mmCIF file of C-alpha atoms and ligand atoms in Angstrom:
data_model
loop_
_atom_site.group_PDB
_atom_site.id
_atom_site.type_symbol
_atom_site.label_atom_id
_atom_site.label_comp_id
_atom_site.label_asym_id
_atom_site.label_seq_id
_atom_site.Cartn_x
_atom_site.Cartn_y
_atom_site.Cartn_z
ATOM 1 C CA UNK A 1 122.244 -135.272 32.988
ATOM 2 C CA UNK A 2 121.792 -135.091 36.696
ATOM 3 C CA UNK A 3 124.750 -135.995 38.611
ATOM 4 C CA UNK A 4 123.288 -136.124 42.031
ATOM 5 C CA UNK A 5 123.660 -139.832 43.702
ATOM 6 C CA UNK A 6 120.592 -140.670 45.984
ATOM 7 C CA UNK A 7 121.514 -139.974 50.242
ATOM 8 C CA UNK A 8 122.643 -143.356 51.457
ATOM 9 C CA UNK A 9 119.320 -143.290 53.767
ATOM 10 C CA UNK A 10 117.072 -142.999 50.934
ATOM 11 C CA UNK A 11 114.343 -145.917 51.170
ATOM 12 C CA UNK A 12 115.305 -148.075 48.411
ATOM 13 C CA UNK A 13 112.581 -148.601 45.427
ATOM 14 C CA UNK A 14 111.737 -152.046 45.850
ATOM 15 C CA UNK A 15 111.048 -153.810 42.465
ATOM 16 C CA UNK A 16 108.035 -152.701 41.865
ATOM 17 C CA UNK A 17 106.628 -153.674 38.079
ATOM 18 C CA UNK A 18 109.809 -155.932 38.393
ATOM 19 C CA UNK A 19 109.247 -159.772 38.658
ATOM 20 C CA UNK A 20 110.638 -161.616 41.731
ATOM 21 C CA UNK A 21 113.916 -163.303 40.471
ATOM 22 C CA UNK A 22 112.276 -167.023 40.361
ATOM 23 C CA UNK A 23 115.008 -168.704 38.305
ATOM 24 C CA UNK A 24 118.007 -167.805 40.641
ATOM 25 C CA UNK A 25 115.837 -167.946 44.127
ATOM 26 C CA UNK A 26 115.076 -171.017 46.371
ATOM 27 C CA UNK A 27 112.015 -170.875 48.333
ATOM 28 C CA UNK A 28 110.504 -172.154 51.320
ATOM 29 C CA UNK A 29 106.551 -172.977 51.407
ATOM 30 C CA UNK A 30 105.061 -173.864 54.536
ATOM 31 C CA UNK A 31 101.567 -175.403 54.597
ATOM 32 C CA UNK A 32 102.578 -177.256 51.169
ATOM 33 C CA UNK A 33 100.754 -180.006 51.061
ATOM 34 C CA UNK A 34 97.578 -179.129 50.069
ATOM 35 C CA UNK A 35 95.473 -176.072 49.277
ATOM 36 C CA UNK A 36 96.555 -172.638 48.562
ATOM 37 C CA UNK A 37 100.481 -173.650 50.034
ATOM 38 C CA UNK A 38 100.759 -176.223 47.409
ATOM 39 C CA UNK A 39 98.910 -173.869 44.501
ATOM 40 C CA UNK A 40 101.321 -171.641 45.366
ATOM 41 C CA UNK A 41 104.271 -174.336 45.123
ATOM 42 C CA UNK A 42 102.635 -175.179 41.910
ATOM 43 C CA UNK A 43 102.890 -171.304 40.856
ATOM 44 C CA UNK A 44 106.329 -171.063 41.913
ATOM 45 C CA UNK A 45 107.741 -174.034 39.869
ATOM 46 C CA UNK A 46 105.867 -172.640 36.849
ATOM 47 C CA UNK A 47 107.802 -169.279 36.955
ATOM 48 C CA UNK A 48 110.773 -171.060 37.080
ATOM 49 C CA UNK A 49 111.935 -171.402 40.564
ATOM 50 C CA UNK A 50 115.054 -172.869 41.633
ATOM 51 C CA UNK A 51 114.959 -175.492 44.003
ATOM 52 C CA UNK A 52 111.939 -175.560 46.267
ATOM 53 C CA UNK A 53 111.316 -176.537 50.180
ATOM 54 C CA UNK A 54 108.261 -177.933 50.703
ATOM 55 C CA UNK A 55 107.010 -178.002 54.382
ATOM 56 C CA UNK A 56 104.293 -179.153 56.139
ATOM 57 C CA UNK A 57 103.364 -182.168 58.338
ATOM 58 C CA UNK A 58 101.616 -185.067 55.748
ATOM 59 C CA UNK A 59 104.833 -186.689 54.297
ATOM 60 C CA UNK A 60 102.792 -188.316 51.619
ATOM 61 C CA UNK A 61 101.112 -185.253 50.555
ATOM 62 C CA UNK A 62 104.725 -183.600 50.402
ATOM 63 C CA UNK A 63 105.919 -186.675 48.814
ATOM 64 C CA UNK A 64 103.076 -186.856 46.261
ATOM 65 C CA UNK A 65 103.227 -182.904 45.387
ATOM 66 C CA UNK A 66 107.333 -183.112 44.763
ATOM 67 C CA UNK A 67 106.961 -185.901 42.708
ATOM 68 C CA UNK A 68 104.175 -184.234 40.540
ATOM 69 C CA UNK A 69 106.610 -180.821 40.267
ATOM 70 C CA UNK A 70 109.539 -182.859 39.007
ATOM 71 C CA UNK A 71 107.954 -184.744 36.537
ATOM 72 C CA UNK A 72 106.697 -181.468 35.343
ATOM 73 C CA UNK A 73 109.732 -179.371 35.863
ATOM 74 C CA UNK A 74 112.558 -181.799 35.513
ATOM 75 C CA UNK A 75 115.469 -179.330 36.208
ATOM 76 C CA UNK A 76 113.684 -178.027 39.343
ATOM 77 C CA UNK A 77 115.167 -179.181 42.897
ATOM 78 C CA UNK A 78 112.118 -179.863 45.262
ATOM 79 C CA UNK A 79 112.791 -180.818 49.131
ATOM 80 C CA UNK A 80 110.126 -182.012 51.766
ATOM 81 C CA UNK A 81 110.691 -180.863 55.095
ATOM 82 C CA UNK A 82 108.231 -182.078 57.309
ATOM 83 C CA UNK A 83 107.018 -180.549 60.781
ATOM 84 C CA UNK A 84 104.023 -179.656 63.085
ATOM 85 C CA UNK A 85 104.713 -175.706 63.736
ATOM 86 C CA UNK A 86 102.262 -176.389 66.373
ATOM 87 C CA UNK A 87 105.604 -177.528 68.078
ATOM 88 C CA UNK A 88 107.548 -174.418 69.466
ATOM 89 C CA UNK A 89 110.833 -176.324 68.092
ATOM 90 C CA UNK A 90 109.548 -176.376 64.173
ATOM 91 C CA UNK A 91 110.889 -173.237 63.197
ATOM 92 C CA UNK A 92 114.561 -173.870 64.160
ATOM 93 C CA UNK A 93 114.283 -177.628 63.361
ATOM 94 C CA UNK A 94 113.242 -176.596 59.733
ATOM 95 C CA UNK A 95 116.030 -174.002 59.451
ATOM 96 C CA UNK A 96 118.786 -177.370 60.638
ATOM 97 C CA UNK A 97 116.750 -178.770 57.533
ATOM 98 C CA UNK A 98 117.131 -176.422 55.040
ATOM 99 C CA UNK A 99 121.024 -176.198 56.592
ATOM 100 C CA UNK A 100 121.832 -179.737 56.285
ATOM 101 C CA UNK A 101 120.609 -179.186 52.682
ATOM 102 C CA UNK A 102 123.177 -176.616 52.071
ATOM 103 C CA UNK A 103 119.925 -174.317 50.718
ATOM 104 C CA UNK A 104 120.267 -170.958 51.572
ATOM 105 C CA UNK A 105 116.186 -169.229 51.299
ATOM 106 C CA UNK A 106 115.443 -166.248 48.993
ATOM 107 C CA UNK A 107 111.458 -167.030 49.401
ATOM 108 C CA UNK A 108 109.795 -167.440 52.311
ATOM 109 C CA UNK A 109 106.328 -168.009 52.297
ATOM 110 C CA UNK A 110 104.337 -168.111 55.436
ATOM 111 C CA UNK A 111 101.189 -170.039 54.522
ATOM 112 C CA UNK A 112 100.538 -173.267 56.939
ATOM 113 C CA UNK A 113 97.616 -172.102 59.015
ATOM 114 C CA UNK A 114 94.354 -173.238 60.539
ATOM 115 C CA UNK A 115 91.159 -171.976 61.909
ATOM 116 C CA UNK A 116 88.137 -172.568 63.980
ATOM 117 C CA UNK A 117 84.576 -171.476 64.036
ATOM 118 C CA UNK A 118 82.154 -171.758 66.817
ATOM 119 C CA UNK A 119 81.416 -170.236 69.705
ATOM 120 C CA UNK A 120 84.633 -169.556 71.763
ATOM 121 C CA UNK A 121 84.281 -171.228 75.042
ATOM 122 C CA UNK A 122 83.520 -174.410 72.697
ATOM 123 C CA UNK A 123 86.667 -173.999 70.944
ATOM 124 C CA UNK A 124 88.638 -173.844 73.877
ATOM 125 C CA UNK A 125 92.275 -173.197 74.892
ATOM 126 C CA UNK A 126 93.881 -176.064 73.224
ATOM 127 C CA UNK A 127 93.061 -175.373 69.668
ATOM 128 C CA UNK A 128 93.372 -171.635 70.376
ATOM 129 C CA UNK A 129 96.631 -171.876 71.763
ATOM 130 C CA UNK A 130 97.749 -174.338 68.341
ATOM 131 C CA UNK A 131 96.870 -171.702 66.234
ATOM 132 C CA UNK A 132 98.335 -168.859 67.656
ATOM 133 C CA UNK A 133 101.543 -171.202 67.632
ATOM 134 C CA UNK A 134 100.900 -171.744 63.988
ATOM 135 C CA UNK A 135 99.400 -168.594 62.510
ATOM 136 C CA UNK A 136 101.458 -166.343 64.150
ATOM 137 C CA UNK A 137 104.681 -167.597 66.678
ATOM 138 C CA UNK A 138 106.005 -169.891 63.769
ATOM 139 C CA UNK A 139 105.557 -167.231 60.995
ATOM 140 C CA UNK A 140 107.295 -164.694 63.035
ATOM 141 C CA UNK A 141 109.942 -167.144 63.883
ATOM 142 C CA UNK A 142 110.813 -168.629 60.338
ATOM 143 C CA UNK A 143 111.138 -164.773 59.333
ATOM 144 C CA UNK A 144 113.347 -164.013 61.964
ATOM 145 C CA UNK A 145 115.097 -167.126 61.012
ATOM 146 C CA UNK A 146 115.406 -166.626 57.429
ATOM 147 C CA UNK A 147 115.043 -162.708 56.900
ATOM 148 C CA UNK A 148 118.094 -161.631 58.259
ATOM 149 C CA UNK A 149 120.646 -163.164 55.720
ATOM 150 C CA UNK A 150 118.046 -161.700 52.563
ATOM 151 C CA UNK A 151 118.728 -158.634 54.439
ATOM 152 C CA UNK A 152 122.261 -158.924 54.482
ATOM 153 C CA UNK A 153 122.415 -160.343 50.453
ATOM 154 C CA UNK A 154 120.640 -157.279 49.549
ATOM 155 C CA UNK A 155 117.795 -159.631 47.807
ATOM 156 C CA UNK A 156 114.730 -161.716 49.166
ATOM 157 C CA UNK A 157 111.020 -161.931 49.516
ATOM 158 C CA UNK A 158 108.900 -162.868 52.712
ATOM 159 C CA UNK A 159 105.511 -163.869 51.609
ATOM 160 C CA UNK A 160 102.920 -164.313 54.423
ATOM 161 C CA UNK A 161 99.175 -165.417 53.768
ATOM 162 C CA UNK A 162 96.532 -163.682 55.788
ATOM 163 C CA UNK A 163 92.953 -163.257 54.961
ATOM 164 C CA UNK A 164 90.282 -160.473 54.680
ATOM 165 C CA UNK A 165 89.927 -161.470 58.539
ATOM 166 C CA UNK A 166 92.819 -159.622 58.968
ATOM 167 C CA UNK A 167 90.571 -156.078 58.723
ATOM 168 C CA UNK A 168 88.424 -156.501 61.175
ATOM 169 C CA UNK A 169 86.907 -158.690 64.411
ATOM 170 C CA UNK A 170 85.293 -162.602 63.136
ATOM 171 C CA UNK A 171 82.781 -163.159 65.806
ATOM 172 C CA UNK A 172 82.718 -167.099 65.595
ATOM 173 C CA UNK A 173 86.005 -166.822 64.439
ATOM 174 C CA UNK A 174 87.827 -164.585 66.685
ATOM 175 C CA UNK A 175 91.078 -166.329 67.554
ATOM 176 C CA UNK A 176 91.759 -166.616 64.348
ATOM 177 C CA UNK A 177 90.686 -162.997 62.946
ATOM 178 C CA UNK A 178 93.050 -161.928 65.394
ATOM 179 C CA UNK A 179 96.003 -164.388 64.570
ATOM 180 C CA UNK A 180 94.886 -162.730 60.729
ATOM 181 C CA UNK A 181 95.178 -159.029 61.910
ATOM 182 C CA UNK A 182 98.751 -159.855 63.709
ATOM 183 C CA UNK A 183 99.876 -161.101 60.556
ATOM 184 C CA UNK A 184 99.067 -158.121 58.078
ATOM 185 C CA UNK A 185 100.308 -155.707 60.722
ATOM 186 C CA UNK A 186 103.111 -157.925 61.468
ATOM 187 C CA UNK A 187 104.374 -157.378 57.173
ATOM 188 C CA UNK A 188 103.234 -153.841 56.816
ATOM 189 C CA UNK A 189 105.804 -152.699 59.474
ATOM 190 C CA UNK A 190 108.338 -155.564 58.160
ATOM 191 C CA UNK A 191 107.558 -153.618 54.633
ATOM 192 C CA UNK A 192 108.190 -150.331 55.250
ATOM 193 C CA UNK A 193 111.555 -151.490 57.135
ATOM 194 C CA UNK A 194 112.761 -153.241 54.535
ATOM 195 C CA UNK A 195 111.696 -150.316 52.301
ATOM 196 C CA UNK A 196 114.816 -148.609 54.313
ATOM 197 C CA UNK A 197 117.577 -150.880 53.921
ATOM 198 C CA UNK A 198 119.700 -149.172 51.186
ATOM 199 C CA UNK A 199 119.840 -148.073 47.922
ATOM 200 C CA UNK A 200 119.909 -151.228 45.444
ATOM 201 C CA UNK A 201 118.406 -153.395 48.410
ATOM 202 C CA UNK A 202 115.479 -155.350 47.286
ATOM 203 C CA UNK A 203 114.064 -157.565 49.677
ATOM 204 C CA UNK A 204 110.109 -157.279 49.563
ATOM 205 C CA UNK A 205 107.710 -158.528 52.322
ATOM 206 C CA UNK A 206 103.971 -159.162 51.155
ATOM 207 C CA UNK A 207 101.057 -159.711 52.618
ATOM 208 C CA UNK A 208 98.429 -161.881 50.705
ATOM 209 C CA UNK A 209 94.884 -161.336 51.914
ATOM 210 C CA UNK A 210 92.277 -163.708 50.428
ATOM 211 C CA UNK A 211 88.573 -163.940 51.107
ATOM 212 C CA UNK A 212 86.660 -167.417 51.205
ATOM 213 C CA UNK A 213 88.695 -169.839 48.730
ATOM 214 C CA UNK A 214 87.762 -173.427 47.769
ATOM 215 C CA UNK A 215 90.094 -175.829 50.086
ATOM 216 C CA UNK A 216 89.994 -177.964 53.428
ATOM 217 C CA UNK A 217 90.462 -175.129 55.572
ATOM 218 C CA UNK A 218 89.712 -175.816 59.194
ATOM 219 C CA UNK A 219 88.959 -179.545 58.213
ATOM 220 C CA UNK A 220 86.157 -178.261 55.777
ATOM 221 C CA UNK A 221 84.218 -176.234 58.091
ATOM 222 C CA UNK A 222 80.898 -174.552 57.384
ATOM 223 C CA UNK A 223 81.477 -171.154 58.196
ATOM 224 C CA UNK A 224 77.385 -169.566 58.740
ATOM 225 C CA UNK A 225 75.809 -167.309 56.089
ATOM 226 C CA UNK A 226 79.566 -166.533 54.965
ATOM 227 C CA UNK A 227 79.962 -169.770 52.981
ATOM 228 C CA UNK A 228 76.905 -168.546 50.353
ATOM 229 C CA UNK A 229 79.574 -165.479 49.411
ATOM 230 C CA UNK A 230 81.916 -166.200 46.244
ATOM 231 C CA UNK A 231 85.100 -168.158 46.743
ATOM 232 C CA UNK A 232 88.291 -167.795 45.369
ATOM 233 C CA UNK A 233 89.866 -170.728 43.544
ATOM 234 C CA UNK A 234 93.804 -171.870 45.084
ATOM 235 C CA UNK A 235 95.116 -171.208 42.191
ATOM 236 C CA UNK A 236 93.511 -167.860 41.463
ATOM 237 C CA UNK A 237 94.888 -166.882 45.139
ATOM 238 C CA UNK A 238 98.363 -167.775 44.267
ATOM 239 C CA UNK A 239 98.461 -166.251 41.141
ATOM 240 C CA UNK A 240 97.263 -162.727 42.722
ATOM 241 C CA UNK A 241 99.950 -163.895 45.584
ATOM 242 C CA UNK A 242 103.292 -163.717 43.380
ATOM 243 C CA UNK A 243 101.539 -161.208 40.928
ATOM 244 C CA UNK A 244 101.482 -158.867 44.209
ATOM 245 C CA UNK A 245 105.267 -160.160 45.221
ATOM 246 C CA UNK A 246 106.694 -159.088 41.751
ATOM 247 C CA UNK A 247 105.017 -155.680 42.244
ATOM 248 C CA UNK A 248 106.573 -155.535 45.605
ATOM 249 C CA UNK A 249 103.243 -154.423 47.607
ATOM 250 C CA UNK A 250 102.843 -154.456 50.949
ATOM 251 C CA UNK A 251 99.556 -156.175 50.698
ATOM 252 C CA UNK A 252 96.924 -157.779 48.355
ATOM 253 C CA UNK A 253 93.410 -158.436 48.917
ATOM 254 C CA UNK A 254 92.475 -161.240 46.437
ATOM 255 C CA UNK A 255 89.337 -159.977 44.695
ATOM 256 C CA UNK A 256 87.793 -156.648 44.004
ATOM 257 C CA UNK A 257 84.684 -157.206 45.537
ATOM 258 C CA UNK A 258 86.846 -158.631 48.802
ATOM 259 C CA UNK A 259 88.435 -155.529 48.548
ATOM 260 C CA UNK A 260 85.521 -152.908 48.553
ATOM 261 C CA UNK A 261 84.732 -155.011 52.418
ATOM 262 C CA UNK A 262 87.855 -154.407 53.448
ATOM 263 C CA UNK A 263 87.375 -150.625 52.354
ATOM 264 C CA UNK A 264 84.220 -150.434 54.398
ATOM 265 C CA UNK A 265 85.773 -152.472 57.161
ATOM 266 C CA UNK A 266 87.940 -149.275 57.533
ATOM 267 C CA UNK A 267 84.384 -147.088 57.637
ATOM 268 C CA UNK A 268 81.746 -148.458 59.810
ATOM 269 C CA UNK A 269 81.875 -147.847 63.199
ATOM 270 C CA UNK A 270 83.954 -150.531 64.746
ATOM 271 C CA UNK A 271 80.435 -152.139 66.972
ATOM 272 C CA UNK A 272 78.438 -152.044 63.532
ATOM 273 C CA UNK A 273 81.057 -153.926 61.732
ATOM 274 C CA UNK A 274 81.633 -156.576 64.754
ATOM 275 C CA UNK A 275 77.509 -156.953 64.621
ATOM 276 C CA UNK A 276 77.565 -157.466 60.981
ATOM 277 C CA UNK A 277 80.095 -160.144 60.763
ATOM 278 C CA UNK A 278 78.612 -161.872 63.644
ATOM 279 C CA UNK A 279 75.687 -161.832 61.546
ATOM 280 C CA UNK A 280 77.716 -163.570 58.509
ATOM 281 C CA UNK A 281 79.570 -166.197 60.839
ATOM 282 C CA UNK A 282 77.074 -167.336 63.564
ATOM 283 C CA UNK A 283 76.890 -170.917 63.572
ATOM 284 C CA UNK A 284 74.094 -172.800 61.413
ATOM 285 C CA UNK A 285 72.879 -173.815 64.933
ATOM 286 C CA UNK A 286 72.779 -170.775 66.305
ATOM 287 C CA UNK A 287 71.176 -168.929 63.088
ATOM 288 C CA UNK A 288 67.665 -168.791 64.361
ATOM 289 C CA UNK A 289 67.911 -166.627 67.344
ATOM 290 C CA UNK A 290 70.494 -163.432 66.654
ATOM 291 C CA UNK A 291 70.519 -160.862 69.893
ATOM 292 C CA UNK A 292 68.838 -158.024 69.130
ATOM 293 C CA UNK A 293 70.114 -154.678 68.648
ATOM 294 C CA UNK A 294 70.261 -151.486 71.007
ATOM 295 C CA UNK A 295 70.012 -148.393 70.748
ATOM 296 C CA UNK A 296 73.768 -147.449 69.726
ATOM 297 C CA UNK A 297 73.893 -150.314 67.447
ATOM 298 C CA UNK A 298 70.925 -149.419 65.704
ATOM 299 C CA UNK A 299 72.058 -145.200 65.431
ATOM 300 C CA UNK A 300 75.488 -147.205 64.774
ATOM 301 C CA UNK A 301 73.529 -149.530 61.736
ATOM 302 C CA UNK A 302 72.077 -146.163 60.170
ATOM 303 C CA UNK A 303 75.244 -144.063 60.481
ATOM 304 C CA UNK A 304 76.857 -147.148 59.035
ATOM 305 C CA UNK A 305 74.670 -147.341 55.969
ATOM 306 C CA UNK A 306 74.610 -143.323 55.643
ATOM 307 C CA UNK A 307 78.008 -143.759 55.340
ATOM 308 C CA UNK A 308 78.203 -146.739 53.279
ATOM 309 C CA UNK A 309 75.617 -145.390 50.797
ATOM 310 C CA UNK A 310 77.494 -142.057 50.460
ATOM 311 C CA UNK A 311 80.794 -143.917 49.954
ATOM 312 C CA UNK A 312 79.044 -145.784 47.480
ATOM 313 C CA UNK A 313 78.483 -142.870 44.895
ATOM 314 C CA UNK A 314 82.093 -141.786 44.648
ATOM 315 C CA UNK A 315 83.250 -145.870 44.781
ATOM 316 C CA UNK A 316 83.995 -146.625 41.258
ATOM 317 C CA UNK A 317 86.433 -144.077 40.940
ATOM 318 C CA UNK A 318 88.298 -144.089 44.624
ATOM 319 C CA UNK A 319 88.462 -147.243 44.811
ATOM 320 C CA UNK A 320 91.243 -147.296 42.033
ATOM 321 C CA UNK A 321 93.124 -144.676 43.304
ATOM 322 C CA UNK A 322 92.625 -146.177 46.533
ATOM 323 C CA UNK A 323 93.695 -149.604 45.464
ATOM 324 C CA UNK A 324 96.764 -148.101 43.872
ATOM 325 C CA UNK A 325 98.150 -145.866 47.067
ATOM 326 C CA UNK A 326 97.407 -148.407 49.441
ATOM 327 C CA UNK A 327 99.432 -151.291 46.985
ATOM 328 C CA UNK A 328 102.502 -148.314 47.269
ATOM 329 C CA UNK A 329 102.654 -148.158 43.698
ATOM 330 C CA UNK A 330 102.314 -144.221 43.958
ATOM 331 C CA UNK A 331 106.197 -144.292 45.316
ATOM 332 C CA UNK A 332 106.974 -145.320 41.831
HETATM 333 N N1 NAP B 404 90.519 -171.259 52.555
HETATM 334 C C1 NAP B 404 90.139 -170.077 52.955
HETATM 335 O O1 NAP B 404 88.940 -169.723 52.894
HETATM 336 C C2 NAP B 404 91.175 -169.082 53.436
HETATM 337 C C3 NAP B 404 90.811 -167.722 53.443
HETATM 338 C C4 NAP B 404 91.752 -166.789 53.870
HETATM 339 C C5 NAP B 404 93.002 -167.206 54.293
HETATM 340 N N2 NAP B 404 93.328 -168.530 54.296
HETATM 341 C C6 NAP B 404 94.669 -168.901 54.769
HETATM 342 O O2 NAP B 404 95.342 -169.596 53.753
HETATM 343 C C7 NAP B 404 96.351 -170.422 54.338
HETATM 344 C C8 NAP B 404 96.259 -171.814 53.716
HETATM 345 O O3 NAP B 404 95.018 -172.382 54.067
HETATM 346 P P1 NAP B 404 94.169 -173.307 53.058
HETATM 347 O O4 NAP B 404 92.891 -172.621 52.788
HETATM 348 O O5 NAP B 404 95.014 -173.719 51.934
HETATM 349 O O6 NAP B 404 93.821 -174.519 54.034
HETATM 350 P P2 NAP B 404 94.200 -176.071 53.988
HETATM 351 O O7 NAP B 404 93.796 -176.649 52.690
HETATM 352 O O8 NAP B 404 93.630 -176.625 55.238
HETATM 353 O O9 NAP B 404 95.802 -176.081 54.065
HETATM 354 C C9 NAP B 404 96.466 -175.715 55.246
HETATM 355 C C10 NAP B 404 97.930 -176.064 55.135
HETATM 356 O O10 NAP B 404 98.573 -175.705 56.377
HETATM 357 C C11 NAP B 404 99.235 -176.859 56.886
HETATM 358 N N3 NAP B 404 99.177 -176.888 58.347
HETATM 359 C C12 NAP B 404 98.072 -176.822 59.123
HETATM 360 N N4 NAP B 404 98.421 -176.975 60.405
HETATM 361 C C13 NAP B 404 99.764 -177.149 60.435
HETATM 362 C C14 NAP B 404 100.701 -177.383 61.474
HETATM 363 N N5 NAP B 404 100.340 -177.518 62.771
HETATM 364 N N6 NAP B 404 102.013 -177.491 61.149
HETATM 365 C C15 NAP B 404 102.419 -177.405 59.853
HETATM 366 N N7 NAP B 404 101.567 -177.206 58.831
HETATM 367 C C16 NAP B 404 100.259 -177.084 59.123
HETATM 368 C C17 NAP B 404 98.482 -178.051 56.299
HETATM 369 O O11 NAP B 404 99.334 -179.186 56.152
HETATM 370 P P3 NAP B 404 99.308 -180.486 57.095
HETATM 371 O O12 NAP B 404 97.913 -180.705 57.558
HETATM 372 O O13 NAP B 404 99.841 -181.556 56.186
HETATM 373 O O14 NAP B 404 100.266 -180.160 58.186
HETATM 374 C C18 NAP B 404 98.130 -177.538 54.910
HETATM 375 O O15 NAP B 404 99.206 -177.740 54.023
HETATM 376 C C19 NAP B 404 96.104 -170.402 55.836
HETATM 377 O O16 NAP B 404 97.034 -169.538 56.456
HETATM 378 C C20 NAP B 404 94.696 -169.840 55.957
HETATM 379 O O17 NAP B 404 94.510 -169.171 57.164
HETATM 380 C C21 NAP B 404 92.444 -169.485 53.859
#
């Protein structure tokens, strides 16, 4: 038997292939009163949570949700908390919340968020500036808020919802593409720190990643040629959401087929790929007259498919592998 202890610096093998403790944890959902946020909720209380914070700024839709999740789960503890993390104050205000409540959070989960298609002088500053306050200012805020003490207990999860816009540019959608991209970058680096926090730590920071999915995003927005591709159910993107936190991955694309884009995101030249979204998000309005190509873009286009076509033949096998090193799960 080996009697050689692991160097105190040694990253710590975060519980992969072992299930988020649910029963013992309290979490914190933001962007819980509808869609995926309150899917997830839904998930949550099925795997046994605790008590759970739900957050968002519809009282009655809070209201409504808790009720449903006690009469379903009558020894779960459910909490509304409700703010506008528009407001630069919401983070801290929720934290006096979950305070006064004597709740201390194991779970955060970063979902509220909101975007806008269109053009981007039409959008404007207004609604830009709301969602970078919301997709990205609050999340970073609750998680500096709440990580800390799951750092110092040695136990905790920070769950943060992103999209496949977080791989590469949304024309018609580039605020928030860019809010998307903050966030995955924003938990791969959280991650890998939290990867180095001891031996025995276990505090895991996701990213969830899903492609088109069936809720009021953005008011129920039409979203060009994009809204013909397959979407994801809520509850199908929750599922893959704490499926991905009890393996302890730093991210999860929801979908194979989302996931071979994101793959070729990676691939294409960067002016091809910002051309070919363009082409899936231009406004209805709009549709009828796309720019046309030059030169580079074409010689781009055909390197692009070369590429694509050549990555194609060796696909079914890579992407596995692929799938599996990028999840982490080769540390194991
Ligand atoms: N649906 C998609 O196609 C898709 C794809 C990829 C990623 N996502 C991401 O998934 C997450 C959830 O979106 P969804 O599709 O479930 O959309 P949704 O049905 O519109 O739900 C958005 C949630 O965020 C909350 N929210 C919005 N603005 C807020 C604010 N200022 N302050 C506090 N809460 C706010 C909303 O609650 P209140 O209105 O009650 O405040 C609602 O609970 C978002 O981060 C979104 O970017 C969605």
């Amino acid at each position: 038997m080996s009697t050689s202890t692991p160097a105190a610096s040694e990253p710590a093998r975060i519980g992969r292939r072992r299930p988020f403790p649910y029963r013992e944890s309290t979490a914190l959902v933001t962007g819980a009163s509808r869609g995926i946020g309150a899917e997830i909720a839904r998930a949550l209380a099925a795997r046994g949570i605790g008590t759970l914070v739900l957050s968002a700024r519809t009282g009655a839709d809070l209201d409504s949700l808790a009720s449903e999740l006690r009469g379903a789960h009558p020894t779960l503890r459910v909490e509304t908390v409700r703010a506008n993390l528009a407001e630069p104050q919401a983070p801290a205000r929720i934290r006096e919340a979950t305070d006064r409540l004597g709740l201390s959070i194991d779970l955060l989960v970063n979902n509220a968020g909101f975007g806008a298609h269109g053009v981007f002088e039409e959008v404007g500053a207004a609604k830009d500036d709301d969602m970078i306050a919301v997709n990205v200012t609050s999340l970073v805020a609750l998680t500096h808020l709440y990580l800390p003490a799951m750092v110092a207990r040695g136990r905790g999860g920070v769950l943060n919802v992103a999209s496949t816009a977080s791989f590469q540019p949304v024309p018609f959608m580039t605020t928030y593409a860019a809010t998307k991209a903050f966030v995955l970058s924003f938990s791969e680096g959280l991650w890998a720190e939290c990867q180095e926090k001891g031996v025995g730590a276990d505090v895991r920071v996701v990213c969830l990643c899903p492609g088109g999915t069936e809720t009021n995003f953005g008011d129920g927005m039409k979203r060009g040629r994009f809204e013909s591709s397959k979407q994801s159910s809520p509850r199908e993107v929750a599922d893959a959401g704490l499926e991905a936190l009890d393996r302890g991955v730093p991210f999860h694309v929801v979908g194979t087929a989302n996931y071979v884009g994101t793959l070729g995101a990676r691939i294409l030249p960067r002016a091809t790929l910002a051309r070919f979204t363009a082409g899936m998000f231009r406004p209805d309005d709009l549709l009828g007259a796309p720019p046309r190509p030059d030169t580079a873009t074409k010689i781009g286009a055909a390197v692009g498919v070369g590429l694509a076509v050549a990555v194609g033949v060796g696909a079914a096998v890579l992407v596995g592998r692929r799938r599996q090193a990028d999840s982490g799960a080769l540390a194991d």
